[in-house]
Structures are given as structure tokens and as C-alpha cells.
Coordinates of C-alpha atoms in Angstrom, one line a residue:
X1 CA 13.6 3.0 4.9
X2 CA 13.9 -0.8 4.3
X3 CA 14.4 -1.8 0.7
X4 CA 11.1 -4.2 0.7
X5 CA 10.6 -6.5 -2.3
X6 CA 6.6 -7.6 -1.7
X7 CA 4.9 -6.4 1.0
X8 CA 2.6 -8.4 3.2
X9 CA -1.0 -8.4 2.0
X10 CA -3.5 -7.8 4.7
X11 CA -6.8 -7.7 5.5
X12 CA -8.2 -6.3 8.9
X13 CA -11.5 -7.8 10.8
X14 CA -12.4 -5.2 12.9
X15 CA -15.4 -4.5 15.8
X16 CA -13.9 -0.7 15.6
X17 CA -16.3 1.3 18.4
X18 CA -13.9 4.0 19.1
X19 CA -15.6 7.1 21.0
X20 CA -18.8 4.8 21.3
X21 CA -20.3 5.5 24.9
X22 CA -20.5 1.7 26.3
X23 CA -23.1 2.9 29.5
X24 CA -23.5 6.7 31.2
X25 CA -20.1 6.8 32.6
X26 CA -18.5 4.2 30.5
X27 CA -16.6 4.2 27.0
X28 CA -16.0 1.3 24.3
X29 CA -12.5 0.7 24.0
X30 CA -10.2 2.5 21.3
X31 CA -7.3 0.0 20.6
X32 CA -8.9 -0.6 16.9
X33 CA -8.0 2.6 15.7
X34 CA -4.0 1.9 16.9
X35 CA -4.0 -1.5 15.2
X36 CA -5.4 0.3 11.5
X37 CA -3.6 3.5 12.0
X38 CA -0.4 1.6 12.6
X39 CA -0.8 -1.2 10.0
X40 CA -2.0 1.7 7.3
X41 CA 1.5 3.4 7.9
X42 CA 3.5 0.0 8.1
X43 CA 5.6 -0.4 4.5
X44 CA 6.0 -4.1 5.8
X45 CA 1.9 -4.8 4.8
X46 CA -0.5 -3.5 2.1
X47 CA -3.6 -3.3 3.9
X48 CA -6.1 -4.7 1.3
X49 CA -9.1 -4.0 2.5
X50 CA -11.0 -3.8 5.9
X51 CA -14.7 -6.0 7.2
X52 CA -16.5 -4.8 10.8
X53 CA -17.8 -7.4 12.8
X54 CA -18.9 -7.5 16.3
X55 CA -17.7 -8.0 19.7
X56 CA -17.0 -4.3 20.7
X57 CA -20.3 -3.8 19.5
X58 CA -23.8 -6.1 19.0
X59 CA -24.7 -3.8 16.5
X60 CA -22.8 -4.2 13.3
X61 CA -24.0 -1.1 11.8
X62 CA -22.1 0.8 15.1
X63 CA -18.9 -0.9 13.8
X64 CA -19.5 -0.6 10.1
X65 CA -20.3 3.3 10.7
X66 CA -17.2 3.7 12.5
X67 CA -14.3 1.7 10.5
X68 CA -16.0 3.7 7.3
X69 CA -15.4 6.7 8.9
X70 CA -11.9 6.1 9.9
X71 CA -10.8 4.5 7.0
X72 CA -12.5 7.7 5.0
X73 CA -10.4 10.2 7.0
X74 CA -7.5 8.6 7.4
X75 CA -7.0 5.4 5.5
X76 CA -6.0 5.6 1.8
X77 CA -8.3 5.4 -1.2
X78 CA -7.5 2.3 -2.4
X79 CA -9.3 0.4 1.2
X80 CA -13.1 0.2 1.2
X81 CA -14.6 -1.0 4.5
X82 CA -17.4 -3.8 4.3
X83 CA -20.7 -4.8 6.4
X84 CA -19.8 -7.9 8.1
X85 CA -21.8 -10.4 9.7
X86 CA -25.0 -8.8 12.0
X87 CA -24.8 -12.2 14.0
X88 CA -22.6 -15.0 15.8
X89 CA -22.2 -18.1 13.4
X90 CA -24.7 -20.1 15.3
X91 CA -27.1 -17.6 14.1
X92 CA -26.5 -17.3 10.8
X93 CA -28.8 -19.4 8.2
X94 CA -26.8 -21.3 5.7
X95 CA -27.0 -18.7 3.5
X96 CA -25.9 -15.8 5.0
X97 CA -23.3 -14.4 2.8
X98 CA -22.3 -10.5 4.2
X99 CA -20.4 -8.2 1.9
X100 CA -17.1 -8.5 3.8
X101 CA -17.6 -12.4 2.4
X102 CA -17.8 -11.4 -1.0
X103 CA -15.0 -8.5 -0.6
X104 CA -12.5 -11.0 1.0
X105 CA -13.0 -13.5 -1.5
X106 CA -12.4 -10.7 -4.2
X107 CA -9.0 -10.2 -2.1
X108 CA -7.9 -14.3 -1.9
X109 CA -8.6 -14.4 -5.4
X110 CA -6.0 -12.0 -6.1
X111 CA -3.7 -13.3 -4.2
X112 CA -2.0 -14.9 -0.8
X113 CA -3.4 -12.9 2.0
X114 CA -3.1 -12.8 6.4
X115 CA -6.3 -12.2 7.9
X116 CA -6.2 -10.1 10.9
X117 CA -9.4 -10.4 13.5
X118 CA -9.5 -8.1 16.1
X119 CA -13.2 -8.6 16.8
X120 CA -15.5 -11.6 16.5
X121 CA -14.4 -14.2 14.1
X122 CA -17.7 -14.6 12.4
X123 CA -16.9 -13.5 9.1
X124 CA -13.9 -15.6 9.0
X125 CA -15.5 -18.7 9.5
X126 CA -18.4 -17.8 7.0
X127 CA -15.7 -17.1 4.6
X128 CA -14.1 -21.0 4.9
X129 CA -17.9 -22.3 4.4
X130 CA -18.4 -20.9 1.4
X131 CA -15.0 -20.7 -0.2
X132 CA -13.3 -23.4 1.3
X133 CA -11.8 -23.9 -2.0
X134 CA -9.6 -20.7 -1.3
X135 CA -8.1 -21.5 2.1
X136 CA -4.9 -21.9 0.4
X137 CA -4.5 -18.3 -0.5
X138 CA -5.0 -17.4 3.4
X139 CA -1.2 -17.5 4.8
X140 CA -2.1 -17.0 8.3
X141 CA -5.4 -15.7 10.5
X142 CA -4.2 -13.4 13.4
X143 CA -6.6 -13.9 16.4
X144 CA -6.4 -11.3 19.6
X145 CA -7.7 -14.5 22.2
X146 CA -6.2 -16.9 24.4
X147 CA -5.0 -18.0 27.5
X148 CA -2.1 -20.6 28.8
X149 CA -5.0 -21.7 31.4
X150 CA -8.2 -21.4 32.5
X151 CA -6.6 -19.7 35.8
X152 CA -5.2 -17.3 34.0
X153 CA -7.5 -13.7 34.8
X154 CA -7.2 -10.8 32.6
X155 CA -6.5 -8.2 35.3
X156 CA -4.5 -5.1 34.3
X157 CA -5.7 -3.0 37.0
X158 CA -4.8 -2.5 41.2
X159 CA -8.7 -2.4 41.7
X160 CA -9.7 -3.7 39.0
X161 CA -14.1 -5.1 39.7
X162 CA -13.4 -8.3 37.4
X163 CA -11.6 -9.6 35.0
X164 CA -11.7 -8.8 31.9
X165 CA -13.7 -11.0 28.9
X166 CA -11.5 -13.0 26.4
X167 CA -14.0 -10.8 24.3
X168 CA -13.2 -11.8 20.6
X169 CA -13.2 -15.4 21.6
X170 CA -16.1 -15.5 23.9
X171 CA -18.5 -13.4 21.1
X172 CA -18.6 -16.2 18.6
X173 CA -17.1 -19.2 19.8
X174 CA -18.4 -21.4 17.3
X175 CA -16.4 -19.1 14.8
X176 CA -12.9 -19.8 16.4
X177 CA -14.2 -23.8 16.8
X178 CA -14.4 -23.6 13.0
X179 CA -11.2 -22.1 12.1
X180 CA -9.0 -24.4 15.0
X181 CA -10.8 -26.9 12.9
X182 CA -10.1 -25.8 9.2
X183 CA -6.2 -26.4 9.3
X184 CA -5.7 -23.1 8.7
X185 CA -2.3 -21.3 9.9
X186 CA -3.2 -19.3 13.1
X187 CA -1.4 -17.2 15.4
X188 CA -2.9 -16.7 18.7
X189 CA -2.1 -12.8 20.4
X190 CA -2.9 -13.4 23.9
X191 CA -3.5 -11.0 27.0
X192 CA -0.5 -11.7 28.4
X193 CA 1.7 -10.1 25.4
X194 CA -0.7 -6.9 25.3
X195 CA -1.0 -6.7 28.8
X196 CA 3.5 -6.0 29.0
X197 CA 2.6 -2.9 26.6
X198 CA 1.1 0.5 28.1
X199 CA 0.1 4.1 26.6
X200 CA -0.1 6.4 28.9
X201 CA -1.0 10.1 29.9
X202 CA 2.6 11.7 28.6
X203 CA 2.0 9.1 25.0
X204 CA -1.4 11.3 24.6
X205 CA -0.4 14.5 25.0
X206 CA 2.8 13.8 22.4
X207 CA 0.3 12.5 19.8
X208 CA -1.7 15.9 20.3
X209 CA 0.4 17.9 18.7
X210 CA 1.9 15.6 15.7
X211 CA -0.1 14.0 12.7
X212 CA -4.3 14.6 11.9
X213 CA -4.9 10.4 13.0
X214 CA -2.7 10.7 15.8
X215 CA -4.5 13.9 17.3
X216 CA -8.1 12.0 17.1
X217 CA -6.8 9.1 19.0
X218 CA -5.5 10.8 21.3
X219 CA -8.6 12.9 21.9
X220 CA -10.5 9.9 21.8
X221 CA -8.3 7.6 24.0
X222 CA -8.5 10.3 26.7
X223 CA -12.0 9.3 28.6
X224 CA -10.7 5.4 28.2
X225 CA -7.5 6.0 29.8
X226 CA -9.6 8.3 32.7
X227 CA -11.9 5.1 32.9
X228 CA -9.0 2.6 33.2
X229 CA -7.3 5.1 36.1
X230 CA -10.7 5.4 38.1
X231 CA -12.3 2.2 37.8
X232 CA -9.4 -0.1 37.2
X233 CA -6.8 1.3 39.3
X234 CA -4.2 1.6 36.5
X235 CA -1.9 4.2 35.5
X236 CA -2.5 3.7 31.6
X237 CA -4.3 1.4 29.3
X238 CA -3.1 -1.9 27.0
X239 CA -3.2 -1.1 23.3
X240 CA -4.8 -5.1 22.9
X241 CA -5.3 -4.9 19.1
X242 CA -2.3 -2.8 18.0
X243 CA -0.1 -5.8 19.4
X244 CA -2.1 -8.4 17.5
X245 CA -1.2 -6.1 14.3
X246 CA 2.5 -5.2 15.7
X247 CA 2.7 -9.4 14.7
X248 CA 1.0 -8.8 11.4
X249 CA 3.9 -6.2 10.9
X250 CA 7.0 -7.3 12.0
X251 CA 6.5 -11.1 13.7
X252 CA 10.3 -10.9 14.9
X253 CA 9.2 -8.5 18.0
X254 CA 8.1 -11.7 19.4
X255 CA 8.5 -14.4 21.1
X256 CA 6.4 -17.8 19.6
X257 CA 5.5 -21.2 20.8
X258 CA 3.9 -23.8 18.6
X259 CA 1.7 -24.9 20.8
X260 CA -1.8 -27.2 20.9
X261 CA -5.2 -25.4 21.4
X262 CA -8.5 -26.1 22.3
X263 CA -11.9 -24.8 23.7
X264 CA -12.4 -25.9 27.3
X265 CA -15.8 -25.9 29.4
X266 CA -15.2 -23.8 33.2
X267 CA -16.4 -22.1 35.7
X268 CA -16.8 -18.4 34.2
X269 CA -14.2 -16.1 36.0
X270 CA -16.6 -13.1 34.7
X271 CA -19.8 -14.2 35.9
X272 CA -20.9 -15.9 38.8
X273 CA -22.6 -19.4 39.1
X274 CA -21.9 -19.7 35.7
X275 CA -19.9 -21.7 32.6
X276 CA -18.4 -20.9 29.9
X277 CA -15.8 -21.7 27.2
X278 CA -12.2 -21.0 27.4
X279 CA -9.6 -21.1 24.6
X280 CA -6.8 -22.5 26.2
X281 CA -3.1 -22.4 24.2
X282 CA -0.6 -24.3 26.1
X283 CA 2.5 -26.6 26.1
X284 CA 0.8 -29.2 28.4
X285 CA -2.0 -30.3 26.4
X286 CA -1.9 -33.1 24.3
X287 CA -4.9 -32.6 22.3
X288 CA -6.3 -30.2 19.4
X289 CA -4.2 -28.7 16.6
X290 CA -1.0 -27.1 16.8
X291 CA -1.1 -23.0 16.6
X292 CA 1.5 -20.5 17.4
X293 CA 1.7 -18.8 20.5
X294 CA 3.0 -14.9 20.1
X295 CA 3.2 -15.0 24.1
X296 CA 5.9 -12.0 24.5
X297 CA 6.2 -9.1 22.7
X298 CA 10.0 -6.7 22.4
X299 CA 9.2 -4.1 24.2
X300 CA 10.8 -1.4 21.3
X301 CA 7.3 -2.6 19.4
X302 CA 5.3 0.3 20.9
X303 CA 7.5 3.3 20.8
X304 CA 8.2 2.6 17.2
X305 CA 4.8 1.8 16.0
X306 CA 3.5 5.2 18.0
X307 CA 6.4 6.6 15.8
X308 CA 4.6 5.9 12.8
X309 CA 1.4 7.1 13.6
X310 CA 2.8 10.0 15.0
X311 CA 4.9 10.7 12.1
X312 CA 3.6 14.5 10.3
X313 CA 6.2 13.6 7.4
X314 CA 6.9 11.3 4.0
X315 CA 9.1 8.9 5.2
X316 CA 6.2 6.1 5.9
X317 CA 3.9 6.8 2.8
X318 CA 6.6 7.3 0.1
X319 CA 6.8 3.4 -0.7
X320 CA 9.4 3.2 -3.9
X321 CA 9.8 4.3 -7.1
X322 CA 6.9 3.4 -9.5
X323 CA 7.9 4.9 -13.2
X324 CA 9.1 7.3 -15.4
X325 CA 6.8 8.9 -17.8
X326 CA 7.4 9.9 -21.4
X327 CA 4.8 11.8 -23.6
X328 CA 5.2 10.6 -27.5
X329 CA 4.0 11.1 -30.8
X330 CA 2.8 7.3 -31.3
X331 CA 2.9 4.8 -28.5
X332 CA 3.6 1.8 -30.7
X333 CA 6.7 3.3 -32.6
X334 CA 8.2 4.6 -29.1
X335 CA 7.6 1.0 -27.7
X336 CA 9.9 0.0 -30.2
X337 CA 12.8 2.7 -29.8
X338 CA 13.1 1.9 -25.8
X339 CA 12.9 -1.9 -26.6
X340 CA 15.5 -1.9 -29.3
X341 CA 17.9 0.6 -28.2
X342 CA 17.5 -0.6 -24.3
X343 CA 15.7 -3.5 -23.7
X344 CA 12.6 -3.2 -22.6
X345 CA 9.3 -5.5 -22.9
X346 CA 5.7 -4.8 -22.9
X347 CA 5.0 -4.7 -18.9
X348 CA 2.2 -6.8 -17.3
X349 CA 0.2 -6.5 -14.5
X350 CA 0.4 -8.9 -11.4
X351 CA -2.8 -10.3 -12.9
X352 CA -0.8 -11.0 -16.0
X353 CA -3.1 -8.5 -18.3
X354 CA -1.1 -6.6 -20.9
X355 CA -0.8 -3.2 -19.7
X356 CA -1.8 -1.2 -22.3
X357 CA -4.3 1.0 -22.4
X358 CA -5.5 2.1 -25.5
X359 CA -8.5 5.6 -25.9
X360 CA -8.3 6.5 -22.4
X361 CA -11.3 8.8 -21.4
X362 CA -11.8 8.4 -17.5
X363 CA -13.1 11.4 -16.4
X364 CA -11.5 10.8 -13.2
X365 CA -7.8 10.4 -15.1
X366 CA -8.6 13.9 -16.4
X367 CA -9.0 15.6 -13.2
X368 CA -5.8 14.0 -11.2
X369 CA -3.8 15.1 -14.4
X370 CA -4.6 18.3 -14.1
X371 CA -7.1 18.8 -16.8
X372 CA -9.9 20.6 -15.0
X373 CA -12.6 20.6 -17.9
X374 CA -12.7 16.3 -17.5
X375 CA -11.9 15.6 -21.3
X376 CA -9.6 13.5 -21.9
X377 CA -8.6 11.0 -24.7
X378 CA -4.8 9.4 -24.2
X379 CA -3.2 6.5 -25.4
X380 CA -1.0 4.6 -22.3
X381 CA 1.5 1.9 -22.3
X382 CA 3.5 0.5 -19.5
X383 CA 7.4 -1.0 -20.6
X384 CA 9.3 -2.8 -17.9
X385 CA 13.0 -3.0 -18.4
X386 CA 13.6 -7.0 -17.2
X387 CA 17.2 -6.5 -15.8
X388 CA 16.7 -2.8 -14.1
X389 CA 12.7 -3.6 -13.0
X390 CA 12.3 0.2 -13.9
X391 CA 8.9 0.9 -15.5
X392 CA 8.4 3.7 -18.8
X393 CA 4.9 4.8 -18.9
X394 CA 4.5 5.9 -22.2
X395 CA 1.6 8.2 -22.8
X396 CA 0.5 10.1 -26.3
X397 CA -2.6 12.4 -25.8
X398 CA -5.2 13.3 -28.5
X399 CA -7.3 15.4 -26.2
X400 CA -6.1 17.9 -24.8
X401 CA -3.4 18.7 -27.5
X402 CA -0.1 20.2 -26.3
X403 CA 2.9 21.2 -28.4
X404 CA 3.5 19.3 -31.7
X405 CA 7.5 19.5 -31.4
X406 CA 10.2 19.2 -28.7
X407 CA 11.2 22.0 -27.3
X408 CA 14.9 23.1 -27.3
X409 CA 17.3 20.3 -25.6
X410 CA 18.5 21.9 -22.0
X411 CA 21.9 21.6 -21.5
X412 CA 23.4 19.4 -18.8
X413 CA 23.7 22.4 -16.5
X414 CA 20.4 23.5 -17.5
X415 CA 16.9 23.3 -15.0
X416 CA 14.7 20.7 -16.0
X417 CA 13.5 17.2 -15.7
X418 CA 12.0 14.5 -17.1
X419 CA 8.2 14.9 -17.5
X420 CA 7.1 13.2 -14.7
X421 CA 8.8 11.0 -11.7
X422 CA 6.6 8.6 -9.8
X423 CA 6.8 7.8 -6.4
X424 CA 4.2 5.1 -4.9
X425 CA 2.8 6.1 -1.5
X426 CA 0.2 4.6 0.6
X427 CA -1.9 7.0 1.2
X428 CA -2.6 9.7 -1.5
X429 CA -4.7 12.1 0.4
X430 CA -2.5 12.3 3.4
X431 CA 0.6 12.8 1.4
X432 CA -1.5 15.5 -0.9
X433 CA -2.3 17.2 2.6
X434 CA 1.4 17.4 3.7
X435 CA 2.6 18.7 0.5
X436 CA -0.2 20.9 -0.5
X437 CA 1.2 22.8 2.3
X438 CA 5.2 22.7 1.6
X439 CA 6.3 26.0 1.0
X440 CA 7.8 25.6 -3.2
X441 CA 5.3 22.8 -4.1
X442 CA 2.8 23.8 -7.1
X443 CA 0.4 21.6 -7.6
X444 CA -0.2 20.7 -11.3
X445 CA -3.8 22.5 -11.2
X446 CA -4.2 26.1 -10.0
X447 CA -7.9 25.1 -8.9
X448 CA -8.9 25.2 -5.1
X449 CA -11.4 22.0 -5.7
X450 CA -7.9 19.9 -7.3
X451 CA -7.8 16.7 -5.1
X452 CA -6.7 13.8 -5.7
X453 CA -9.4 11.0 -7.3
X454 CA -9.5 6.9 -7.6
X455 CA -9.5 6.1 -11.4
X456 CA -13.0 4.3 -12.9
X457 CA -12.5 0.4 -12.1
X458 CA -8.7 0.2 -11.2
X459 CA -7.6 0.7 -7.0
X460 CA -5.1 3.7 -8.7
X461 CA -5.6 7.5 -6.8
X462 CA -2.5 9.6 -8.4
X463 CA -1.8 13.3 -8.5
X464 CA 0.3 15.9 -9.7
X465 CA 3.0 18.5 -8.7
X466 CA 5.7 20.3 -9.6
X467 CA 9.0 21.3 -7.5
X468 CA 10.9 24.6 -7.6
X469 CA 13.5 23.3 -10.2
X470 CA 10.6 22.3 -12.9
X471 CA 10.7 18.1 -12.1
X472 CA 6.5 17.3 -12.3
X473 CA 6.5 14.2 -9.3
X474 CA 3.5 11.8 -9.2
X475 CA 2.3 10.6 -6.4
X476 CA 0.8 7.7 -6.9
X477 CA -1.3 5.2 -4.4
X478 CA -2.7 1.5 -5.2
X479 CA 0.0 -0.4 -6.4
X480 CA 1.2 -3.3 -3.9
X481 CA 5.0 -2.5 -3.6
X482 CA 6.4 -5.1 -5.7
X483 CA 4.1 -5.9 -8.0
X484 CA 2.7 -3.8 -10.8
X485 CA -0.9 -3.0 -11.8
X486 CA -3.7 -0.7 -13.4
X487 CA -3.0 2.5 -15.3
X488 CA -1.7 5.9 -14.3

């Protein structure tokens, strides 16, 4: 795995209807769940949080239902999904402020983040009128919509009845009219890279038998891909949205103009004797702002992101060392043995707070440590050496007591360790799952209920185990690789 220094901060738009019947012999489309799943097990992003908005859907409690559901099975615990917009933007009264507003605010306020719509852009645009003051923290907004011209069809099929709708553009309009307006960084993902990209029959049945989020989408993809072969006349379907997020992860797999766009009145190639707008992205026109243009796409981007979500093993959720935890007698006088005989400095977070913790009683910090009664009183401090960026976590417990005096020093040769090693991952429950069933893992807490939980008002899910030769491993999710924050 890639040494990564700061990962990409991301936030996901999403009109996710997957397994939603769209008519008696017709199904909503299920390239949502690609573009989360892969993104979620992508260590090139930190997926920050997650909005449902419409398109797929006209009912935004259908999308909500459906991204909260993913996100809860699969997703780690550190993502919460939020209601977005129920309406287009020429709809909404002037104040109409969703959740998913108040959530992605939350997010820009913590830092510099790429917005990735994969449904109507409603909620973006609502976001940039009421926080315009934080359209510097968005680095880029990743639209699935466009075309080079207005005679360009979306056909992927031999037999196809029509073409298909530029359908996150063409649900809110207005929305994407706002945002080529704001100045804001965009990258357009058009039809004509997704289209170049194709799961098929033989990619469903080799995500049956591999990982828990790569089994549902297959089941689930299977009447769409039926529905593609019979009415379309194609021989798989295009994976739209999981190449608008293959960009959010890895932007080299394509190629990109910088380009002019604008929204253009024509005759509607979808409906007949009727208008209606196009979003045209093109070298020839000479008005409107200047976007990018992800127009091709490598065509290694799908094998390796169905890779990932195929993947039944650590290598894309262990994320990098996190810290090294030492249990004292007093917090303060250890703070100064490791920062006079080695160097290190009281550790902030990536808010700048002080990372010290003083009278910890979080139920929920009992239970991922192991402590099944709940009670818990410890004192915890965080130490960052400045030259070897390694983190001591230095802990001294009140409640529950344990020994009073070290115990005899192992020789070199000896079995032992140190009394925890943490490893961040990015997502807790799946990597619990996997190693709750590894033959000479011993979880830290006999108990059948022992899972792991988010801590009270910090984004930090940990737990514990312990490996044949004695070492106790954390595993620890919520920390943006990178950065450091919260308590554990």
C-alpha cells in the first residue's frame, strides 16, 4: 500500500435507489452503491460524510432510506447519512435549510473538502446560498452530467427505445446554473467516459463469492443488468457513478480538458415535440466559465476499483500506524520522562485542541476496552514525537484498578509486547468481522455481545484484540490519515 501523507476529504451527494423497482418490469439503477462502496475502500479519500438527494428518485425519503441503510451495513461508523433536499432549487423557499446543509457545513468548517454529486445538485447549490462564506474550503464539486454537444445521444444499447436522460443535470437545472455560476472548481464526468467502462455477467458472479458489500451488489445488480440485455440490447451495464468517483480517487486515470460550459435550450432528444436544457462542455464555445472535462477514463480503473470492493481481506482498511499505548502511574510525571529523555511534545488535534483528556467516563470507552460492566474512570494523554510523527498514548486508570507494580521485565527472547499497537482502519466493523473470525485472534472481551462502539461526541469507533504471541492491537477507525484527532 501507498505511503499517503493526507488523504482526500470527501463528501458524497447521492440519489442511491438501489433494488428500488422503477415500474412492474423495471428496476432503478444500482451504480450508487459502486461509487460508495469503492470510495469507502479507497485509502486515497476519507469519505466524510454522505447527503441523499433526488434524481434516481422524487421521493427523498426512498434515497435517504436507502444510503442509511448502506452506509449502516457497510460504511464505517464514523459516516452518518443526511436528509437532503425533498425538492428542485426552484422549489425551495428561501429558507429551506435540509440537514445535509447543516452536516456539510459542519464538514467545510473542518476543513478543505471535494464534493461529489452523483444525483441532483440541489443540496449543493442550497449549500453556496447560505454559506457562501465557505466556498473556499470546497476544492472541487464532481458532477456525473455533460455532453460535448447537443447531438450527442446517450445510447449504450443495440436496441436501445431512447436515449438515455442527462438525469442529474436535467432534475435540477437551476442547481448546476448556480454552481457554473459560483466560481467554484468543477469537474464535469460525462457519458462518454462511463459509457467506455462495462460490468458484466462473469464481474457478478466473481463478486458473489468474495466480500459481504460485494455479494449485495451483485445480487442486486443482477435484474438491472437482465433489464439492460432485454430492453437495451447490451451485453452489460455502465457503472455511471463509480467513474465520477474513480476521479474523486485517483484523477490520473483520466484524460481532462479545461473546457467552457454552459446550459443550452434544444429540441429534447428524450421527448418528442418538446425542449429542454442541455449542459454542453466543449472546446468550441466561446462563452460561460471554464470547467474541466474528465472525457476519457484508463481503462485499468475498473478492474482495480472492483478489486477493492471485492477484496475479503485487510489490505484496504488498515490505513497506518496510529500510536503506541503505555499505561502509567501519573500521566503528568510520564509526560515528562518521554519528553525529556526522547523528545516528545504534548500532541494536538488537527483542530489545534490539546489532547488531553483528563476523568474519562464514557460509557462507550468502557465497552470497546473491554470492560464489560461500563465503569470506567482514566486519565489519557496523547505525546507526538516532532521528528518521528509517532504518537504515545499515555493512559492511567482509576477505575477499573489493575496491578499496582510492573511485572517481571521479559527478556529479549522472551513473548511479549508492548500493551497495545494501533493500527487506523477505515472501517471498524468490517475489519472486527474479518478478524473475529481469524483462527488465533482473541478478542480483548470474552462476551458474545463485544462489538465495537463510536465514543460519546468524538467520530472515534476502536476495539481490542490480542494475537497468539500476547501483542493487544487496536483497531482503531475515525482519524483522517494524516492528521490526528479525538481520544482512544
Amino acid at each position: 500500500m501507498n505511503n499517503i501523507a493526507i488523504q482526500k476529504r470527501i463528501w458524497i451527494d447521492t440519489d442511491i435507489t438501489m433494488g428500488e423497482k422503477n415500474g412492474p418490469f423495471s428496476y432503478c439503477d444500482v451504480d450508487d452503491g459502486y461509487a460508495i462502496a469503492s470510495l469507502l475502500r479507497s485509502v486515497e479519500v476519507d469519505v466524510v460524510g454522505v447527503s441523499s438527494t433526488l434524481g434516481n428518485t422524487d421521493n427523498i425519503n426512498v434515497s435517504t432510506r436507502i444510503a442509511t441503510d448502506f452506509i449502516a451495513k457497510y460504511g464505517p461508523n464514523s459516516v452518518q447519512v443526511s436528509r437532503g433536499s425533498s425538492c428542485p432549487l426552484k422549489q425551495c423557499k428561501v429558507d429551506d435549510k435540509p440537514a445535509a446543509i447543516e452536516a456539510m457545513k459542519q464538514a467545510l468548517e473542518q476543513g478543505p473538502l471535494q464534493i461529489l454529486g452523483i444525483g441532483a445538485a440541489t443540496n449543493i447549490a442550497l449549500l453556496l446560498r447560505h454559506y457562501p462564506e465557505l466556498k473556499s474550503n470546497i476544492q472541487e464539486v464532481v458532477l456525473l452530467a455533460g455532453r460535448q454537444s447537443i447531438d450527442d445521444h446517450f445510447i449504450s444499447g443495440s436496441h436501445q427505445p431512447k436515449p438515455f436522460r442527462d438525469l442529474n443535470f436535467e432534475a435540477d437545472p437551476l442547481a448546476y446554473a448556480e454552481l457554473l455560476a459560483s466560481g467554484l472548481n468543477i469537474c464535469l464526468v460525462p457519458f462518454e467516459a462511463c459509457s467506455k467502462v462495462w460490468i458484466k455477467q462473469h464481474d457478478l458472479l466473481e463478486m458473489l463469492g468474495r466480500s459481504k458489500v460485494a455479494r449485495h451488489l451483485a445480487i442486486k445488480s443482477e435484474p438491472w443488468l437482465v433489464e439492460w440485455e432485454l430492453v437495451f440490447g447490451a451485453s452489460g451495464f455502465n457503472p455511471f457513478d463509480m467513474i465520477a468517483a474513480a476521479y474523486c480517487i485517483r484523477p490520473q486515470w483520466f484524460t481532462i480538458e479545461r473546457w467552457r460550459a454552459e446550459i443550452v435550450q434544444g429540441e429534447s432528444d428524450t421527448e418528442k415535440h418538446a425542449q429542454k436544457p442541455y449542459l454542453i462542455c466543449s472546446e468550441k464555445l466561446s462563452s460561460g466559465p471554464k470547467v474541466s472535462y474528465a472525457r476519457v477514463v484508463s481503462a485499468d480503473c475498473k478492474d482495480l476499483l472492483l478489486e477493492r470492493i471485492k477484496a475479503h481481506d485487510m489490505q484496504h482498511f488498515v490505513l497506518g500506524m496510529s500510536h503506541v499505548n503505555i499505561i502509567v502511574d501519573d500521566v503528568a510525571k510520564a509526560s515528562e520522562f518521554y519528553s525529556s529523555a526522547l523528545g516528545f511534545e504534548q500532541a494536538f488535534d488537527d483542530q489545534g485542541a490539546i489532547m488531553d483528556y483528563q476523568g474519562v467516563t464514557m460509557e462507550s470507552f468502557a465497552l470497546d476496552a473491554g470492560i464489560e460492566n461500563g465503569e470506567v474512570d482514566v486519565d489519557v494523554r496523547f505525546m507526538r514525537h516532532p521528528q518521528a510523527r509517532l504518537f504515545l498514548e499515555l493512559m492511567h486508570y482509576r477505575k477499573p484498578q489493575g496491578k499496582a507494580t510492573l511485572p517481571p521485565q521479559p527478556r529479549t527472547y522472551d513473548l511479549g509486547g508492548p500493551r497495545h499497537i494501533a493500527l487506523e482502519v477505515s472501517n471498524c466493523t468490517e475489519v472486527f468481522n474479518f478478524l473475529s473470525e481469524h483462527e488465533g485472534v482473541q478478542m480483548i472481551s470474552s462476551s458474545s455481545a463485544y462489538h465495537p462502539h463510536k465514543l460519546d461526541g468524538f467520530p472515534i469507533t476502536f476495539f481490542y484484540w490480542i494475537d497468539p504471541y500476547g501483542v493487544q492491537w487496536e483497531m482503531e477507525e475515525g482519524r483522517q490519515v494524516g492528521l490526528f484527532r479525538g481520544i482512544a
